[in-house]
Tab-separated table of C-alpha atoms and ligand atoms in Angstrom:
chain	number	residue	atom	x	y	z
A	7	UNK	CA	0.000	0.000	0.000
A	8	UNK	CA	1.409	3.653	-0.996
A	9	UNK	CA	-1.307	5.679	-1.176
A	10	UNK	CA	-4.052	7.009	0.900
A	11	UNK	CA	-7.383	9.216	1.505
A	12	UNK	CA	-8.368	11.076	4.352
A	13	UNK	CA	-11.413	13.175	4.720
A	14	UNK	CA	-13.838	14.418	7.105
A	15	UNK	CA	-17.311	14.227	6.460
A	16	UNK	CA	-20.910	15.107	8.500
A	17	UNK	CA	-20.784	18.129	11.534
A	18	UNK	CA	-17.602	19.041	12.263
A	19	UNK	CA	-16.399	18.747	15.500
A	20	UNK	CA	-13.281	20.118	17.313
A	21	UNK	CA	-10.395	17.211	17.206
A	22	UNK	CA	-10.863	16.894	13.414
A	23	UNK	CA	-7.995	18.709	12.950
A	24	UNK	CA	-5.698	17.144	15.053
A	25	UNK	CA	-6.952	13.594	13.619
A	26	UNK	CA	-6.466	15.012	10.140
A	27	UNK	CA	-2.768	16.352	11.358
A	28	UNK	CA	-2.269	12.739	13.246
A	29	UNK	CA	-3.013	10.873	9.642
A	30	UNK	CA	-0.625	12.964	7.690
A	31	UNK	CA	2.264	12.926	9.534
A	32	UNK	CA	2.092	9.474	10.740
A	33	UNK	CA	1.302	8.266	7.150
A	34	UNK	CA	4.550	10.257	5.626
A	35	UNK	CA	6.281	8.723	8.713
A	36	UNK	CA	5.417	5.099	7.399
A	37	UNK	CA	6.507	6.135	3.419
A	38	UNK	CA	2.763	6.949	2.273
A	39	UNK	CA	1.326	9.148	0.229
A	40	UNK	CA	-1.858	11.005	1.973
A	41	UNK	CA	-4.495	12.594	-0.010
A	42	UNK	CA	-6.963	14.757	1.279
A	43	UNK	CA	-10.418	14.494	0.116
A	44	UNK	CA	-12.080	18.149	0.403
A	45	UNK	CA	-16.034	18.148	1.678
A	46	UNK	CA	-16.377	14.680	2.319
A	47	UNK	CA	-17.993	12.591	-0.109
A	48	UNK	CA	-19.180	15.813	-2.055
A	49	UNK	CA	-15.718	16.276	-2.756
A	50	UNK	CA	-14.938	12.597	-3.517
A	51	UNK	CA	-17.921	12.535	-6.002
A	52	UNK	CA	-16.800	15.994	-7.503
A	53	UNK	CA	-12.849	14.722	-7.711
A	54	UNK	CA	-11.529	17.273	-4.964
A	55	UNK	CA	-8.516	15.220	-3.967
A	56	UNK	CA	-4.701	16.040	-3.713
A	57	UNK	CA	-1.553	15.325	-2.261
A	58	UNK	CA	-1.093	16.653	1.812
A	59	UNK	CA	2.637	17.644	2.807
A	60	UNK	CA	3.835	17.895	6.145
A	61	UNK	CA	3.585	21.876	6.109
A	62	UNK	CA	-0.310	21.373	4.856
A	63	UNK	CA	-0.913	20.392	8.235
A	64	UNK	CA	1.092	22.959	10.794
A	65	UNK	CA	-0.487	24.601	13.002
A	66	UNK	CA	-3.588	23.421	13.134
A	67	UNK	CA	-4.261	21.411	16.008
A	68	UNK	CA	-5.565	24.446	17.962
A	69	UNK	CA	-8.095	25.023	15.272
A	70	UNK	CA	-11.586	23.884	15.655
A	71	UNK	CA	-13.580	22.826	12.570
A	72	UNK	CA	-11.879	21.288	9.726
A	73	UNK	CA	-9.393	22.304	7.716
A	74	UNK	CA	-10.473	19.346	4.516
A	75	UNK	CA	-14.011	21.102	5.295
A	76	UNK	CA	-17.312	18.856	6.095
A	77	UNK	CA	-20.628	18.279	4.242
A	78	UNK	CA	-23.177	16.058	3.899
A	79	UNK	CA	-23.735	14.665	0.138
A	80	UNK	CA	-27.146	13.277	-0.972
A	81	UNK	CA	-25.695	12.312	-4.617
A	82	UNK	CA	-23.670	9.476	-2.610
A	83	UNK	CA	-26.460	8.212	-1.325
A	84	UNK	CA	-27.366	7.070	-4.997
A	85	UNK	CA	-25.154	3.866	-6.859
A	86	UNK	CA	-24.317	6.902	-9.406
A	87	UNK	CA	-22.615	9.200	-6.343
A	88	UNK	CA	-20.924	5.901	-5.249
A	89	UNK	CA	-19.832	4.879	-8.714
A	90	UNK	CA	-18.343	8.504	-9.642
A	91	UNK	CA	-16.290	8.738	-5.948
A	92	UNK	CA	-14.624	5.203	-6.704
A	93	UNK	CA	-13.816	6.190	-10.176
A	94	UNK	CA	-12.347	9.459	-8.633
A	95	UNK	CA	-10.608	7.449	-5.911
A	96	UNK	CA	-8.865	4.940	-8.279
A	97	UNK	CA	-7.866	7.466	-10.640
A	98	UNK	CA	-5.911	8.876	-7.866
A	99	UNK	CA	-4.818	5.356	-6.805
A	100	UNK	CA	-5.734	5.806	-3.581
A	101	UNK	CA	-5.817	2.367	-1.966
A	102	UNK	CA	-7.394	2.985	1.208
A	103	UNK	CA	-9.081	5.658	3.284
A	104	UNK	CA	-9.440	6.814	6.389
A	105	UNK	CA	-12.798	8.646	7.261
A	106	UNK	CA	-13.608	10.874	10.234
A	107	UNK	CA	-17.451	11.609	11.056
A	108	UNK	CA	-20.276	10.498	12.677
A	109	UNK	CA	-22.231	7.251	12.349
A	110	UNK	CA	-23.296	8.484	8.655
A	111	UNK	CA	-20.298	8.675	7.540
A	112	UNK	CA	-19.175	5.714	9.067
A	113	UNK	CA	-21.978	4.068	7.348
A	114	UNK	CA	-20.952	5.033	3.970
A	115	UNK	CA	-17.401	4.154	5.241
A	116	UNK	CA	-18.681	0.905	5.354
A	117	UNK	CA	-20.104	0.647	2.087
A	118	UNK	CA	-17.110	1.657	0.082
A	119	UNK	CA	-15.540	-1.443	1.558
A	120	UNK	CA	-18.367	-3.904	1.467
A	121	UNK	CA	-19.887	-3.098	-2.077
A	122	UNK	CA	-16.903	-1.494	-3.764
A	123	UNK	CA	-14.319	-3.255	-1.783
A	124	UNK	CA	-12.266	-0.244	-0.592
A	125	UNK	CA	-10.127	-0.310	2.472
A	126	UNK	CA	-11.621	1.854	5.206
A	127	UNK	CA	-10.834	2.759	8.553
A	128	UNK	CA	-13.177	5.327	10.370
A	129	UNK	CA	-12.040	7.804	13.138
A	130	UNK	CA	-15.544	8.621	15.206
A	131	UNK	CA	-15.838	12.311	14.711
A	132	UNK	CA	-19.181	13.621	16.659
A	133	UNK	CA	-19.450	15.610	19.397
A	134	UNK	CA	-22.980	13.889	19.891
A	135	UNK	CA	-21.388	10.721	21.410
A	136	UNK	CA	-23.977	8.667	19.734
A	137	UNK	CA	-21.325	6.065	18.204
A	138	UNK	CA	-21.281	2.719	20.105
A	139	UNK	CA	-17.829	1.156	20.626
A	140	UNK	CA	-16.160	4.227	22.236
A	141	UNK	CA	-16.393	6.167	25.411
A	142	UNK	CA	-15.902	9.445	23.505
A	143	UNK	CA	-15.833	10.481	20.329
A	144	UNK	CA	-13.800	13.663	18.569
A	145	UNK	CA	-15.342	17.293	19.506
A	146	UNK	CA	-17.350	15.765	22.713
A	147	UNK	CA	-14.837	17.105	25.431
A	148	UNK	CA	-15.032	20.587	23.781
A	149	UNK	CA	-18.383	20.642	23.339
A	150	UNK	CA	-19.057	19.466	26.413
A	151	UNK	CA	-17.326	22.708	27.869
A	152	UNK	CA	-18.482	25.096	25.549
A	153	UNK	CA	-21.626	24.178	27.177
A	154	UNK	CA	-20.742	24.551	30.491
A	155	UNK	CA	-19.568	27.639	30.349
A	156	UNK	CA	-22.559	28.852	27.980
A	157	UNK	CA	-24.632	27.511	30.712
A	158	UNK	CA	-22.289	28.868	34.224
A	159	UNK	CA	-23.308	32.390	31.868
A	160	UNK	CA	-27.199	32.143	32.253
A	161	UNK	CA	-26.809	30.986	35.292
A	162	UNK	CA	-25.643	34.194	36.666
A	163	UNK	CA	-28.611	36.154	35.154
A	164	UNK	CA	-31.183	33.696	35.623
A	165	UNK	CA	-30.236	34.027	39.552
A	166	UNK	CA	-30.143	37.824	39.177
A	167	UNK	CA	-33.753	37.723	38.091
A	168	UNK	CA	-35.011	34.409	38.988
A	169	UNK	CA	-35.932	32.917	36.392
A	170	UNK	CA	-36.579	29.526	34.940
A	171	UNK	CA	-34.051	28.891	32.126
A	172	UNK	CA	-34.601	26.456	29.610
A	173	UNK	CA	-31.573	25.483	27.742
A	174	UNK	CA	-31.637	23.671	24.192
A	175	UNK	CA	-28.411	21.419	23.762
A	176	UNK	CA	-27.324	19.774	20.416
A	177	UNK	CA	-26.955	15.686	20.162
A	178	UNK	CA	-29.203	14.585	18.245
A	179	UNK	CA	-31.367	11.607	19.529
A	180	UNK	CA	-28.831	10.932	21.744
A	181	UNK	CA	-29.140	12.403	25.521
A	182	UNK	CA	-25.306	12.380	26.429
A	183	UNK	CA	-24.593	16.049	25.586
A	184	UNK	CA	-27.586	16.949	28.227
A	185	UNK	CA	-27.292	14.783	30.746
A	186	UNK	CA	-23.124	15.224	31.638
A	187	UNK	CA	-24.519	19.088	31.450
A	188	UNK	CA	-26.931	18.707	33.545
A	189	UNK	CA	-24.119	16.881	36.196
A	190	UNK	CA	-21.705	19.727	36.171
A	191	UNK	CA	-23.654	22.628	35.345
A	192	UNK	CA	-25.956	21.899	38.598
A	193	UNK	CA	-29.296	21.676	36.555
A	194	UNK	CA	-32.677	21.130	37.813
A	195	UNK	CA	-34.046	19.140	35.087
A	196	UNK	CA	-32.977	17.500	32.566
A	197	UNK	CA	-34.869	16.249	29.462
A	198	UNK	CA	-33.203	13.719	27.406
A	199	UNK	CA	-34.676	11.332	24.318
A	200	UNK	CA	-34.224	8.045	25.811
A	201	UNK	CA	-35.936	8.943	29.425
A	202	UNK	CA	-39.336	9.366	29.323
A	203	UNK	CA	-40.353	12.511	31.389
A	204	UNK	CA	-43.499	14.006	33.305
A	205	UNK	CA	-43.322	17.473	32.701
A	206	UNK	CA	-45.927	18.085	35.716
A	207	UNK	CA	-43.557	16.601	38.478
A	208	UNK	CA	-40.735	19.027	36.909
A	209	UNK	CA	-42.795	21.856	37.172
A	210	UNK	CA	-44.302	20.806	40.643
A	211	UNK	CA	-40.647	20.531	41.318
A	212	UNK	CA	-39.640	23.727	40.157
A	213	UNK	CA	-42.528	25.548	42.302
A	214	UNK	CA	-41.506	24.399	45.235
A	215	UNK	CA	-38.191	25.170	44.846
A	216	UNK	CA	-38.520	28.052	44.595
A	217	UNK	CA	-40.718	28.218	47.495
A	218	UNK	CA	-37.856	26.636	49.758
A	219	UNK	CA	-35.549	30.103	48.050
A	220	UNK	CA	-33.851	28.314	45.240
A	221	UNK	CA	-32.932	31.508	42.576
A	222	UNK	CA	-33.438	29.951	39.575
A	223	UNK	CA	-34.315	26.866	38.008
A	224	UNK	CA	-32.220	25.429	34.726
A	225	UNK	CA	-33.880	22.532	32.858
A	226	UNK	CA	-31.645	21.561	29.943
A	227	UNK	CA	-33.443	19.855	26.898
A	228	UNK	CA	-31.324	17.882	24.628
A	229	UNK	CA	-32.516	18.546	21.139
A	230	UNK	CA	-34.237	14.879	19.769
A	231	UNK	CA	-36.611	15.260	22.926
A	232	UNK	CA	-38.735	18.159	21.609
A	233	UNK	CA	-39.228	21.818	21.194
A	234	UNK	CA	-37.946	24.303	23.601
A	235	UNK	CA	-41.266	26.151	22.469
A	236	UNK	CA	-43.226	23.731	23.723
A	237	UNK	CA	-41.523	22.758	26.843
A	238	UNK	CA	-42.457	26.609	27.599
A	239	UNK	CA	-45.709	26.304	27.246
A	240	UNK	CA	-46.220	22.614	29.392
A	241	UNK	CA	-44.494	24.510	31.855
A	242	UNK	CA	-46.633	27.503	31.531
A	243	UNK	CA	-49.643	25.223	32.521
A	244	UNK	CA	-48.292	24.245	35.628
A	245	UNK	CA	-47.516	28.039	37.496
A	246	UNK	CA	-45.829	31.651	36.172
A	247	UNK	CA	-42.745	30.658	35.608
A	248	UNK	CA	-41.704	33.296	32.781
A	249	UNK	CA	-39.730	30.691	31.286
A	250	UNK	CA	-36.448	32.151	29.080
A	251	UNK	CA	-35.526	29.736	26.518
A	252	UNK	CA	-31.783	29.690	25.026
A	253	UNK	CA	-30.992	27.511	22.236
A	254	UNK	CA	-27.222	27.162	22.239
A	255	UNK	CA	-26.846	25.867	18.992
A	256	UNK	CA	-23.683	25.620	16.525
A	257	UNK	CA	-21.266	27.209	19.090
A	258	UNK	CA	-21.744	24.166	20.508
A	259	UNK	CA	-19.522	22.977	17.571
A	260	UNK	CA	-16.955	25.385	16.925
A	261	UNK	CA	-14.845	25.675	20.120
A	262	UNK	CA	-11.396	25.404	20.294
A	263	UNK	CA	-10.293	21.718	20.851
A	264	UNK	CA	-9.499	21.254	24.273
A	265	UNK	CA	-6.661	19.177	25.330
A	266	UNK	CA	-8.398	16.196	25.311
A	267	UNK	CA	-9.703	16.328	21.750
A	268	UNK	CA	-6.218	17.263	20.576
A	269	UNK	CA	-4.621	14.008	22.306
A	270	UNK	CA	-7.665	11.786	21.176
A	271	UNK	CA	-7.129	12.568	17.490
A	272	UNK	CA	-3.831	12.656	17.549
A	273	UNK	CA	-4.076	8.685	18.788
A	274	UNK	CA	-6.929	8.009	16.805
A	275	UNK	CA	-5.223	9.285	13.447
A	276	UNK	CA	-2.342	7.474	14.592
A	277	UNK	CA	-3.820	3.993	15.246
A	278	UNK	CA	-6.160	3.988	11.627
A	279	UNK	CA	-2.986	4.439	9.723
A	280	UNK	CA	-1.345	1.520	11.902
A	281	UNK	CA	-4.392	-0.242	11.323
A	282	UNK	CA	-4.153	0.233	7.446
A	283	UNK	CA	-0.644	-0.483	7.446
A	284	UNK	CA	-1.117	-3.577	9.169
A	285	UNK	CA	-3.236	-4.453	6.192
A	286	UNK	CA	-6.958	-3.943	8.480
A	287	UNK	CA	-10.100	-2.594	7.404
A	288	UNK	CA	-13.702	-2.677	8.265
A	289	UNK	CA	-12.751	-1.122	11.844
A	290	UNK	CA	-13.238	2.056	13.859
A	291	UNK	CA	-10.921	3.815	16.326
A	292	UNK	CA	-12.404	3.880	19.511
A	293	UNK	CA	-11.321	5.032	22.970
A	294	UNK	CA	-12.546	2.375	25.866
A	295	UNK	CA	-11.695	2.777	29.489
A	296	UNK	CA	-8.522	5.119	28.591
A	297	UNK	CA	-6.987	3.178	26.036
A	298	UNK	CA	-7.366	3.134	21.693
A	299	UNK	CA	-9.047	0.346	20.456
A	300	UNK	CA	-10.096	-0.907	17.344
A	301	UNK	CA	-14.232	-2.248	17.015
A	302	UNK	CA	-15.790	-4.070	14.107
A	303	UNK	CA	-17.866	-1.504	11.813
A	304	UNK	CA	-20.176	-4.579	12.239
A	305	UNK	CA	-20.204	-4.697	16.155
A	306	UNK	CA	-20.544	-0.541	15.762
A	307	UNK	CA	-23.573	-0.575	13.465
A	308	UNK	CA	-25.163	-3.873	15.048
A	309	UNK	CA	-25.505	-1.897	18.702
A	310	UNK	CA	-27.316	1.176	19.719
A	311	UNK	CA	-25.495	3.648	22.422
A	312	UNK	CA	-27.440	3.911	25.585
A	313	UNK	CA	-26.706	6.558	27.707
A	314	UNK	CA	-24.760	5.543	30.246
A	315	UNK	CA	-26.934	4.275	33.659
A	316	UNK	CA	-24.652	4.918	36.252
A	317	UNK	CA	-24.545	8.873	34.519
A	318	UNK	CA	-28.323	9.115	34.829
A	319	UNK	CA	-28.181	7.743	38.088
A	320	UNK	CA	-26.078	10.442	39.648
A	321	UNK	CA	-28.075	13.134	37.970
A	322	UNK	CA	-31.162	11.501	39.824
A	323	UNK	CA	-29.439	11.562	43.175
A	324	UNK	CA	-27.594	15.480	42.901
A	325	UNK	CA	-31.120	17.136	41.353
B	20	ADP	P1	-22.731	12.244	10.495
B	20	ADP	O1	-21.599	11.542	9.852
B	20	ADP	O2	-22.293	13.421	11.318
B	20	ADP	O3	-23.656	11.297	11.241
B	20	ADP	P2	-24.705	12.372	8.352
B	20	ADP	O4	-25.608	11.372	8.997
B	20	ADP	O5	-25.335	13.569	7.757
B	20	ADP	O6	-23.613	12.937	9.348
B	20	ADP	O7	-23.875	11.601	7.236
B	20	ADP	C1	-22.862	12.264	6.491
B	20	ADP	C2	-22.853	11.728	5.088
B	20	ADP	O8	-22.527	10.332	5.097
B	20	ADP	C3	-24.177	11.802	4.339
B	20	ADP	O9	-24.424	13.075	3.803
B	20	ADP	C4	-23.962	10.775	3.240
B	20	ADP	O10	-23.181	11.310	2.180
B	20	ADP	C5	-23.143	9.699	3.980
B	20	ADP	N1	-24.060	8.645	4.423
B	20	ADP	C6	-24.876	8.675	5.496
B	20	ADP	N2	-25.628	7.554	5.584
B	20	ADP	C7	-25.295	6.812	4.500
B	20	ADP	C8	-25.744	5.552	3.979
B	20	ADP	N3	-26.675	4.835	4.597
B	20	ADP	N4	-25.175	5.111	2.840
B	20	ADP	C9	-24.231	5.826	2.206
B	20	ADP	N5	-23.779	7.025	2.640
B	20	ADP	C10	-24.288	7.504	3.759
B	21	F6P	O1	-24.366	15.613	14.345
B	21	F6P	C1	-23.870	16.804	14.860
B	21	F6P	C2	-24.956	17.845	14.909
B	21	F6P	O2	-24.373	19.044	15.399
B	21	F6P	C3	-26.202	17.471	15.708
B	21	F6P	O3	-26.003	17.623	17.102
B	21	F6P	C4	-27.217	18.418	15.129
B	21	F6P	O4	-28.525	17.891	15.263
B	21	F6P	C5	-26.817	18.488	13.688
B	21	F6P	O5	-25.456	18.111	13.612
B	21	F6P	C6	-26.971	19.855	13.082
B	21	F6P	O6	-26.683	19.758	11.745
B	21	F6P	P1	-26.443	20.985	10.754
B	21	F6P	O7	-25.023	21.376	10.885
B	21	F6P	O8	-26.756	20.427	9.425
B	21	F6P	O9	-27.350	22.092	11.185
């Protein structure tokens, strides 16, 4: 093997970078040749593909977002899209590739090497944390404190006034995002897809809260379990709570990788070109119980991530 792809595909999320920088350096390190496929598989469809040297990849690391850009590509969806990006790939002799993204782009990972028989290796690039076979994936530590401090902000104000905040947090269908929020922002509710809820008892709770001179109440919603809108208005129907809504939105996304992000891609970009070198495929980098492993694309697609009990169960107990 001489030559290979790397591209990031889906939301970005801070530790793409440093993945990206990880796969470049290590790959000229082995004697390969890395090419960088711009906009995911937009860019592999539309032939956006060329040679990365060591310089294309300095100082980066601190940078969120990334610097091969992200989209999401209906066209590839289709056996056209497919057939045009492996045309485009083989012209450029690319042998393998190394994708970073979340589980849609892992899925399409898959397919290049199951229908079209293309080496892959995916690097889980999310910061929903909604990828089973790792503990964390890239941009969830930064995200994670973007929206603490977002959250320590209103906080401040909602006491001033106080007010009942409810705060709109990113992740999908997945509750992660919300619920480690929740833990070490000191929330007083949280609402999360996979828990059902009883939007009575929270208010109930929140009245009498109040009543005991609590200055505020916070109840963070993660995105996939409703409307912020609406939330205000079930709450509305339980006492005058003048409910302020925030929806934090893409900052949630663009922060500057913390430490931990950095050090995760840089192993994770590391071990998929070890991985390709050692002539594996099919597998994603994954980070269990502090170390790098490597997990089946088949035991990753085959299992759906729960939100971790013991989390929820602490949440319970400090609420
Ligand atoms: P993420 O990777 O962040 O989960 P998406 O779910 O939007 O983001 O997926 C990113 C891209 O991956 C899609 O735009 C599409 O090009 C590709 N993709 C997603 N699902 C599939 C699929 N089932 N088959 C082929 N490609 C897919
Ligand atoms: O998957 C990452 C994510 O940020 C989700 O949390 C969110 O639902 C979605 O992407 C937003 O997508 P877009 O960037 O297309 O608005």
């Amino acid at each position: 093997m001489k030559k290979i792809g790397v591209m990031t595909s889906g939301g970005d999320s801070p530790g793409m970078n440093a993945a990206i920088r990880a796969v470049v350096r290590c790959g000229l390190y082995s004697g390969l040749e890395v090419y960088g496929i711009e906009s995911g598989y937009a860019g592999m469809i539309d032939g956006r593909i060329s040679l990365l040297a060591h310089s294309d990849v300095s100082n980066i690391l601190s940078r969120g977002g990334t610097i091969l850009r992200s989209a999401r590509s209906l066209e590839f969806k289709t056996d056209a899209g497919q057939a045009k990006a492996v045309k485009n790939l083989k012209e450029h002799g690319i042998e393998a590739l190394i994708v970073i993204g979340g589980d849609g782009s892992l899925t399409g990972a898959k397919l290049l090497q199951d229908k079209y028989g293309i080496k892959c290796i995916g690097i889980p690039g999310s910061i929903d944390n909604d990828l089973y076979g790792t503990d964390l994936s890239l941009g969830v530590d930064t995200a994670l404190n973007v929206i603490t401090s977002s959250i320590d902000m209103i906080n401040n104000t909602a006491s001033s006034h106080g007010r009942t905040f409810i705060i709109e947090v990113m992740g999908r269908n997945c509750g992660y995002l919300a619920v480690v929020a929740g833990i070490v922002t000191g929330a007083d509710a949280v609402i999360i897809p996979e828990v059902p809820h009883d939007i009575n008892e929270i208010g109930n709770m929140f009245i009498n809260r109040y009543k005991e001179g609590k200055t505020r109440n916070i109840l963070i919603l993660s995105e996939g379990a409703g409307k912020a809108e609406d939330v205000a208005l079930q709450l509305a129907e339980c006492g005058d709570f003048d409910a302020r809504i925030t929806v934090l939105g893409h900052i949630q996304r663009g922060g500057t990788p913390t430490a931990t992000d950095r050090m995760l891609g840089s192993q994770m970009g590391i071990a998929a070109v070890e991985a390709l070198l050692e002539g594996k495929s099919g597998l994603m980098t994954g980070f269990q119980d502090n170390i790098i492993v490597l997990v089946d694309f088949d035991e990753v697609f085959s299992n759906k991530v729960t939100v971790n009990e013991s989390i929820c169960r602490l949440m319970k107990k400090l609420i």
